[in-house]
Coordinates of C-alpha atoms in Angstrom, one line a residue:
M1 CA 128.7 59.4 106.7
G2 CA 130.8 62.5 106.5
G3 CA 131.6 61.8 102.8
W4 CA 128.3 63.3 101.8
I5 CA 129.7 66.8 102.3
A6 CA 131.7 66.3 99.1
V7 CA 128.3 66.7 97.4
L8 CA 128.3 70.3 98.6
T9 CA 131.8 71.4 99.1
T10 CA 133.5 69.8 96.1
A11 CA 130.7 70.9 93.8
A12 CA 130.7 74.4 95.2
V13 CA 134.5 74.8 94.9
I14 CA 134.4 74.0 91.2
G15 CA 130.8 75.3 90.6
T16 CA 131.8 78.7 89.3
S17 CA 131.6 76.9 85.9
L18 CA 127.9 76.4 86.4
T19 CA 127.1 79.7 84.7
A20 CA 129.8 79.3 82.0
Y21 CA 128.2 76.4 80.2
A22 CA 124.5 76.4 79.2
A23 CA 124.5 72.6 79.5
Y24 CA 124.7 73.0 83.3
Y25 CA 121.2 74.4 83.4
D26 CA 120.0 71.0 82.1
I27 CA 122.2 69.2 84.7
Y28 CA 120.5 71.3 87.4
G29 CA 117.2 69.9 86.2
N30 CA 118.3 66.4 87.4
I31 CA 118.0 67.5 91.1
E32 CA 115.0 66.3 93.0
Q33 CA 113.6 69.2 95.2
Q34 CA 111.3 69.4 98.1
N35 CA 109.3 72.2 99.6
I36 CA 110.1 72.9 103.2
D37 CA 107.6 74.9 105.2
T38 CA 109.9 76.7 107.6
D39 CA 107.1 79.1 108.6
S40 CA 105.6 76.2 110.6
F41 CA 108.6 76.1 112.8
G42 CA 107.6 79.2 114.8
D43 CA 110.5 81.2 116.3
R44 CA 113.7 80.5 114.4
P45 CA 117.4 81.5 115.0
N46 CA 118.4 84.8 113.5
R47 CA 120.0 84.9 110.1
V48 CA 123.5 86.5 109.7
E49 CA 123.9 88.6 106.6
G50 CA 126.6 87.2 104.2
A51 CA 126.8 83.7 105.8
M52 CA 125.0 80.5 104.8
N53 CA 124.3 77.3 106.7
I54 CA 123.4 74.1 104.8
M55 CA 122.2 70.9 106.4
V56 CA 123.9 68.0 104.6
I57 CA 122.3 64.5 105.0
G58 CA 124.0 61.3 104.0
S59 CA 120.9 59.1 103.8
D60 CA 121.0 55.4 104.7
V61 CA 117.7 54.6 102.8
R62 CA 118.0 50.9 101.8
T63 CA 115.4 50.8 98.9
G64 CA 116.0 50.6 95.2
E65 CA 119.7 50.5 94.2
N66 CA 120.6 50.8 97.9
A67 CA 119.0 47.5 98.9
D68 CA 122.4 45.7 98.7
Y69 CA 123.4 47.4 101.9
G70 CA 121.0 45.6 104.2
E71 CA 117.5 46.2 105.5
A72 CA 116.5 49.3 107.5
E73 CA 113.1 50.8 108.1
G74 CA 112.6 54.2 106.6
Q75 CA 115.6 56.4 106.2
R76 CA 117.9 58.1 108.7
P77 CA 120.9 60.3 108.3
D78 CA 124.0 58.0 108.4
T79 CA 125.7 61.3 108.7
L80 CA 124.4 64.8 109.6
I81 CA 126.5 67.9 109.0
V82 CA 126.0 71.6 109.2
A83 CA 128.1 73.3 106.5
H84 CA 128.7 76.9 107.4
I85 CA 130.0 79.0 104.5
S86 CA 131.5 82.3 105.7
P87 CA 132.8 84.6 102.9
N88 CA 133.3 87.3 105.5
N89 CA 135.9 85.2 107.3
G90 CA 137.2 83.6 104.2
R91 CA 136.5 80.0 105.5
A92 CA 134.0 77.2 105.6
T93 CA 133.3 75.1 108.7
L94 CA 131.7 71.6 108.5
V95 CA 130.3 70.6 111.8
N96 CA 129.6 66.8 112.3
L97 CA 126.6 66.0 114.5
P98 CA 127.3 62.4 115.6
R99 CA 124.3 60.2 114.9
D100 CA 124.6 58.6 118.4
L101 CA 123.8 62.0 120.0
I102 CA 120.8 61.9 122.4
V103 CA 119.2 65.4 122.5
D104 CA 115.9 67.1 123.2
L105 CA 113.8 67.0 120.0
P106 CA 111.0 69.4 119.3
A107 CA 107.5 68.4 118.1
C108 CA 107.0 68.7 114.4
E109 CA 104.4 68.0 111.7
G110 CA 104.9 65.1 109.3
Q111 CA 105.9 65.6 105.7
G112 CA 104.6 63.4 102.8
D113 CA 103.6 59.9 104.2
T114 CA 105.4 60.5 107.6
A115 CA 103.4 61.0 110.8
G116 CA 105.5 63.6 112.4
M117 CA 106.5 63.4 116.1
A118 CA 105.8 64.6 119.6
A119 CA 108.5 66.4 121.6
Q120 CA 110.8 63.8 123.0
R121 CA 114.4 63.0 124.0
G122 CA 116.0 60.8 121.3
M123 CA 118.7 60.4 118.7
I124 CA 119.6 63.4 116.6
N125 CA 119.0 61.5 113.4
S126 CA 115.6 60.1 114.2
P127 CA 113.4 63.0 113.0
L128 CA 114.1 62.2 109.4
S129 CA 112.3 58.8 109.6
L130 CA 109.5 60.1 111.8
G131 CA 108.7 63.3 110.0
G132 CA 110.8 63.7 106.9
V133 CA 113.4 66.4 106.1
Q134 CA 111.2 69.1 107.5
C135 CA 111.3 67.5 111.0
Q136 CA 115.1 67.0 110.7
W137 CA 115.6 70.6 109.7
K138 CA 113.6 71.9 112.6
A139 CA 115.4 69.5 115.1
V140 CA 118.8 70.7 114.0
E141 CA 117.8 74.3 114.4
S142 CA 116.3 73.6 117.8
V143 CA 119.4 71.7 119.1
T144 CA 122.1 74.0 117.7
G145 CA 120.5 77.4 117.6
I146 CA 121.9 77.7 114.1
R147 CA 119.5 79.0 111.3
I148 CA 119.5 76.5 108.4
D149 CA 119.2 78.1 105.0
H150 CA 119.1 75.0 102.8
F151 CA 119.5 71.2 102.8
V152 CA 121.3 68.7 100.5
S153 CA 120.8 64.9 100.7
V154 CA 122.5 62.0 98.8
D155 CA 122.2 58.2 99.3
F156 CA 124.7 55.4 99.2
T157 CA 124.5 54.9 95.4
G158 CA 125.0 58.6 94.8
F159 CA 128.1 58.7 96.8
K160 CA 129.7 55.9 94.9
G161 CA 129.0 57.6 91.6
I162 CA 130.5 60.8 92.8
V163 CA 133.8 59.1 93.8
D164 CA 134.0 57.1 90.6
S165 CA 133.4 60.3 88.6
I166 CA 136.6 61.8 89.9
G167 CA 138.6 58.6 89.3
G168 CA 138.6 57.4 92.9
V169 CA 140.3 58.9 96.0
R170 CA 143.9 58.3 97.0
M171 CA 144.2 57.2 100.6
C172 CA 146.8 55.9 103.0
I173 CA 145.4 52.8 104.8
P174 CA 147.7 52.3 107.9
D175 CA 146.4 48.8 108.8
P176 CA 144.6 46.0 106.8
I177 CA 140.8 46.4 107.0
D178 CA 138.5 43.4 107.0
D179 CA 135.0 44.5 107.7
E180 CA 132.3 42.3 106.4
D181 CA 129.4 44.5 107.6
A182 CA 130.7 47.4 105.5
K183 CA 131.7 45.1 102.6
L184 CA 135.3 46.4 102.9
H185 CA 138.5 44.4 102.6
L186 CA 141.7 46.5 102.1
D187 CA 145.4 45.8 102.4
A188 CA 147.6 48.3 104.2
G189 CA 149.4 51.0 102.2
E190 CA 148.7 53.9 99.8
Q191 CA 146.0 53.1 97.3
T192 CA 143.2 54.6 95.2
L193 CA 139.7 53.7 96.5
D194 CA 136.9 53.4 94.0
G195 CA 133.3 54.3 94.7
E196 CA 132.4 51.0 96.3
E197 CA 135.6 50.9 98.4
S198 CA 135.1 54.5 99.5
L199 CA 131.6 53.9 100.6
G200 CA 132.7 50.9 102.6
Y201 CA 135.5 53.0 104.2
M202 CA 133.1 55.7 105.1
R203 CA 130.5 53.2 106.5
S204 CA 133.1 51.0 108.4
R205 CA 132.8 51.4 112.1
Y206 CA 133.6 48.2 114.0
G207 CA 136.3 47.1 111.6
Q208 CA 138.6 50.1 112.4
G209 CA 139.7 52.0 115.5
D210 CA 137.7 51.7 118.7
G211 CA 134.4 51.1 116.9
S212 CA 132.9 54.4 118.0
D213 CA 131.0 56.8 115.8
V214 CA 133.3 59.6 116.9
S215 CA 136.5 57.8 115.6
R216 CA 134.7 57.0 112.4
I217 CA 133.9 60.7 111.9
K218 CA 137.6 61.5 112.3
R219 CA 138.4 59.0 109.5
Q220 CA 135.6 60.4 107.3
Q221 CA 137.0 63.9 107.8
E222 CA 140.4 62.7 106.6
F223 CA 138.8 61.1 103.5
L224 CA 137.0 64.4 102.7
G225 CA 140.2 66.4 103.0
A226 CA 141.9 63.9 100.7
M227 CA 139.0 64.1 98.2
L228 CA 139.0 67.9 98.1
N229 CA 142.8 68.1 97.7
Q230 CA 142.6 65.6 94.8
V231 CA 139.8 67.6 93.1
M232 CA 141.5 70.9 93.5
Q233 CA 144.9 69.6 92.3
G234 CA 143.7 67.2 89.7
E235 CA 142.3 67.3 86.1
I236 CA 138.7 68.0 87.0
L237 CA 139.0 71.8 87.0
N238 CA 141.0 71.8 83.7
R239 CA 138.4 70.4 81.3
P240 CA 134.7 71.3 80.8
S241 CA 133.9 67.6 80.1
N242 CA 135.4 66.6 83.4
I243 CA 133.3 69.2 85.3
T244 CA 130.2 68.1 83.4
G245 CA 130.7 64.5 84.3
F246 CA 131.3 65.3 88.0
L247 CA 128.3 67.6 88.3
S248 CA 126.1 65.0 86.5
S249 CA 127.0 62.4 89.0
V250 CA 126.3 64.8 91.9
T251 CA 122.9 66.1 90.6
E252 CA 121.5 62.7 89.5
T253 CA 121.4 61.5 93.1
M254 CA 120.9 64.8 95.0
T255 CA 117.8 66.1 96.8
T256 CA 117.6 69.7 98.0
D257 CA 115.0 72.2 99.1
D258 CA 113.3 74.1 96.2
E259 CA 114.9 77.4 97.3
L260 CA 118.4 76.1 96.5
T261 CA 118.3 77.5 93.0
L262 CA 121.0 77.6 90.3
D263 CA 121.6 81.2 91.2
V264 CA 122.1 80.3 94.9
M265 CA 124.4 77.5 93.9
S266 CA 126.5 79.9 91.8
D267 CA 126.7 82.3 94.8
I268 CA 128.0 79.5 97.0
A269 CA 130.5 78.6 94.3
I270 CA 131.8 82.1 94.0
A271 CA 132.1 82.4 97.8
M272 CA 134.0 79.0 98.0
R273 CA 136.4 80.0 95.2
E274 CA 137.9 82.5 97.7
V275 CA 138.3 79.9 100.5
D276 CA 141.7 78.2 100.8
L277 CA 141.9 74.5 101.6
G278 CA 143.6 75.4 104.8
N279 CA 140.4 77.3 105.8
I280 CA 138.0 74.5 105.1
N281 CA 137.6 73.2 108.6
F282 CA 136.1 69.8 109.7
V283 CA 135.0 69.8 113.4
T284 CA 133.0 67.3 115.5
T285 CA 130.5 68.5 118.0
P286 CA 131.9 68.1 121.5
N287 CA 130.4 65.0 123.1
G288 CA 130.7 62.4 125.8
Q289 CA 128.9 59.4 127.1
A290 CA 125.2 59.9 127.6
P291 CA 124.2 59.5 131.3
E292 CA 121.1 57.5 130.4
N293 CA 122.8 55.1 127.9
E294 CA 126.5 54.1 127.8
N295 CA 126.1 53.3 124.1
R296 CA 124.9 56.8 123.2
L297 CA 126.5 60.3 123.3
A298 CA 125.4 63.6 124.9
L299 CA 126.6 67.1 124.2
T300 CA 129.5 68.2 126.2
Q301 CA 128.8 71.7 127.7
P302 CA 129.7 74.5 127.6
Q303 CA 131.9 73.5 124.7
A304 CA 129.1 72.4 122.3
S305 CA 127.1 75.6 123.0
Q306 CA 130.2 77.7 122.4
L307 CA 130.8 76.1 119.1
F308 CA 127.1 76.4 118.0
E309 CA 127.1 80.1 119.1
A310 CA 130.2 80.9 117.1
I311 CA 128.7 79.3 114.0
A312 CA 125.3 81.0 114.5
K313 CA 126.9 84.4 114.8
D314 CA 129.4 83.8 112.0
Q315 CA 132.3 84.2 114.3
S316 CA 135.8 82.8 113.6
L317 CA 136.6 79.6 115.5
T318 CA 140.3 80.6 115.7
G319 CA 141.6 82.3 118.8
D320 CA 143.8 85.4 119.0
D321 CA 147.0 83.4 119.8
D322 CA 149.8 83.1 117.3
G323 CA 149.6 79.3 117.2
G324 CA 152.6 78.9 119.5
D325 CA 152.8 76.6 122.5
G326 CA 149.4 74.9 122.8
G327 CA 150.0 73.5 126.3
G328 CA 151.2 75.0 129.6
G329 CA 154.8 75.3 130.6
D330 CA 156.4 73.4 133.5
G331 CA 157.1 76.6 135.4
D332 CA 160.7 75.8 136.2
G333 CA 162.3 78.1 133.6
D334 CA 164.1 75.2 131.9
E335 CA 164.8 76.2 128.4
E336 CA 166.9 73.3 127.2
Q337 CA 165.9 71.6 124.1
Q338 CA 163.4 68.8 124.8
E339 CA 163.3 65.5 122.8
Q340 CA 160.3 65.0 120.6
V341 CA 158.0 62.2 121.7
A342 CA 155.3 60.7 119.5
P343 CA 151.8 60.3 121.0
G344 CA 152.0 56.5 120.6
D345 CA 154.9 56.5 123.0
V346 CA 153.0 58.3 125.7
S347 CA 151.1 56.3 128.3
V348 CA 148.6 58.5 130.2
E349 CA 146.1 58.1 133.0
V350 CA 143.2 60.6 132.9
L351 CA 141.8 61.7 136.3
N352 CA 138.6 63.8 136.5
G353 CA 138.7 66.6 139.1
E354 CA 136.6 68.9 137.0
G355 CA 133.3 67.4 138.2
T356 CA 131.5 66.7 134.9
P357 CA 130.4 63.0 134.9
G358 CA 132.1 60.9 132.3
L359 CA 134.6 63.6 131.4
A360 CA 137.7 61.4 132.0
E361 CA 136.3 58.8 129.7
Q362 CA 135.6 61.4 127.0
V363 CA 139.0 62.9 127.3
G364 CA 140.6 59.4 127.2
Q365 CA 138.6 58.6 124.1
W366 CA 139.8 61.7 122.3
L367 CA 143.4 60.9 123.3
T368 CA 143.1 57.4 122.0
T369 CA 141.9 58.7 118.6
E370 CA 145.0 61.0 118.5
G371 CA 147.3 58.0 119.1
F372 CA 148.0 58.3 122.8
Q373 CA 148.0 55.1 125.0
V374 CA 145.4 55.6 127.7
A375 CA 146.2 53.3 130.6
N376 CA 143.4 54.2 132.9
T377 CA 140.7 56.8 133.7
G378 CA 139.2 57.7 137.1
N379 CA 139.1 60.3 139.8
P380 CA 142.0 61.9 141.6
V381 CA 142.7 61.7 145.4
Q382 CA 143.7 65.4 145.4
I383 CA 142.5 68.0 142.9
P384 CA 145.1 70.7 141.9
A385 CA 144.2 74.3 141.5
Q386 CA 144.7 74.1 137.8
T387 CA 144.8 71.3 135.2
T388 CA 148.2 69.5 135.6
I389 CA 150.2 66.8 133.9
Y390 CA 152.4 64.9 136.4
Y391 CA 155.4 62.9 135.2
G392 CA 158.0 60.6 136.7
S393 CA 161.8 60.5 136.2
G394 CA 162.8 60.8 132.6
K395 CA 159.3 61.4 131.3
K396 CA 159.2 65.2 131.0
A397 CA 159.2 65.1 127.2
H398 CA 156.3 62.6 127.3
A399 CA 154.3 65.0 129.6
Q400 CA 155.1 67.9 127.3
A401 CA 153.9 66.0 124.2
L402 CA 150.6 65.7 126.0
A403 CA 150.6 69.3 127.2
D404 CA 151.1 70.5 123.7
E405 CA 147.6 69.1 122.9
A406 CA 145.9 70.9 125.8
V407 CA 144.6 74.4 125.9
N408 CA 145.7 74.9 129.5
A409 CA 147.9 72.3 131.4
T410 CA 150.8 72.8 133.7
V411 CA 153.6 70.2 133.6
V412 CA 154.9 69.2 137.1
E413 CA 157.3 66.4 138.1
N414 CA 156.2 63.7 140.6
T415 CA 159.1 61.3 141.3
S416 CA 156.7 58.7 142.7
L417 CA 155.3 58.0 139.2
G418 CA 156.6 55.4 136.8
D419 CA 156.4 55.4 133.0
T420 CA 152.7 56.6 132.9
V421 CA 152.0 60.3 133.1
Q422 CA 148.9 61.6 134.8
L423 CA 146.5 64.2 133.4
V424 CA 144.5 65.6 136.2
L425 CA 141.6 67.7 135.0
A426 CA 140.8 70.7 137.3
Q427 CA 138.0 73.3 137.3
D428 CA 139.9 75.3 134.6
W429 CA 140.0 72.5 132.1
D430 CA 139.3 74.0 128.7
G431 CA 139.8 71.1 126.3
F432 CA 142.3 70.5 123.5
T433 CA 143.9 72.7 121.0
S434 CA 142.8 72.3 117.4
T435 CA 144.2 74.1 114.4
A436 CA 141.2 75.6 112.7
G437 CA 142.6 77.5 109.8
S438 CA 145.8 78.7 108.3
G439 CA 146.3 81.3 111.1
G440 CA 147.0 78.4 113.5
G441 CA 144.6 79.5 116.2
S442 CA 142.6 77.4 118.6
S443 CA 139.0 76.1 118.3
P444 CA 136.8 76.4 121.3
G445 CA 137.9 74.1 124.1
G446 CA 136.9 70.5 123.5
V447 CA 136.3 70.8 119.8
D448 CA 138.1 68.2 117.8
G449 CA 138.9 69.1 114.2
T450 CA 141.1 69.3 111.2
T451 CA 141.4 71.2 107.8
A452 CA 141.2 70.0 104.2
E453 CA 144.8 71.1 103.8
E454 CA 146.0 69.0 106.7
S455 CA 144.3 65.9 105.3
K456 CA 146.7 65.3 102.4
Q457 CA 147.1 61.5 102.3
Q458 CA 150.6 60.0 101.8
C459 CA 152.0 56.9 103.5
S460 CA 155.4 57.5 105.1

């Protein structure tokens, strides 16, 4: 559940006040802390001076006050995020690791009353229940190659309290939601969600969109952006009593490692103070259908490794381009003004000539989440030399709307086509463009993301 990152980001953004009021030292004492034996991990990824990586866990533990949300054995991350804070680049990047990811997990020793686990291939969120936070920490480092410095965890009840402490979150709900599993029933329109409704919105999966964890993550990222915008532009920062109430709600339900001290929290807050909302980036790890299980996900390579490497080396995700035309031109020199076409008006067939199994389905899923109408996926009869979008008579603007979302795609007319345009992926396919900061650059190919600034919620 991506909403848990508010525990870190929102608190960090306003947390410069931690050192301003002596009462905050008492608030800090509310936090439950665990010792993590990182020395037992063996070789670990290198640390980059001046940057920090925090593993954020939204725990779905169903005991105590969380028992109302059904039964589940042990605890697993309902959401798992790596929060990369980069003062050197003046930005923060929040990388969602979908819980349905199947990855190679390392062996690890158990913590507390957990047994630990042998090396295996399994879901990215399973080490928490098998070996505790220590196993989850080691697994994330092993899978991503990113050195984790700290962890933060909050459960369902804690998240509700955080939302209620800021007076709810204003959201635009495009369609009515009726999801009994998530205990969520909302009318369409702009409205303020309280803690219970916000938790349901973040948990809701099959009651919205295509029911996938990836589309749910996208909605969660939008919620977080709305929450951060509200905190930064609302009354919380203006009054010490408001800040105290918010931080009390956060710390009463937070678990961290014992090296995440008050001084470290203050350092994070000072760093975050310099980060503009337009430079708080939410990205999802590139993924596609797992070969061994159609209901699970696998990392899409090389895009996932490129993203992880950029985070591990504290490199900017934005490219050197000026944020201009994200897609390819049509090569015919036609400079006349083109009509603007909304994604919902574009019907597209995705054909995979790149060779990676399942890539057409993955691309189709991403296009669906962006509002395009995916008519079909499959393989092409002929593979062009470069990724190409073919269009029929009168559909040039439709093809260009799709090309604007692609890192590299040439637009070519094919008079034999009807209303549906064809996206044929070739060997040079490099994913979709994604604004990853106020500079308007591109994320690594295949990385889907947004910024807190872009997530301002207002119904049209």
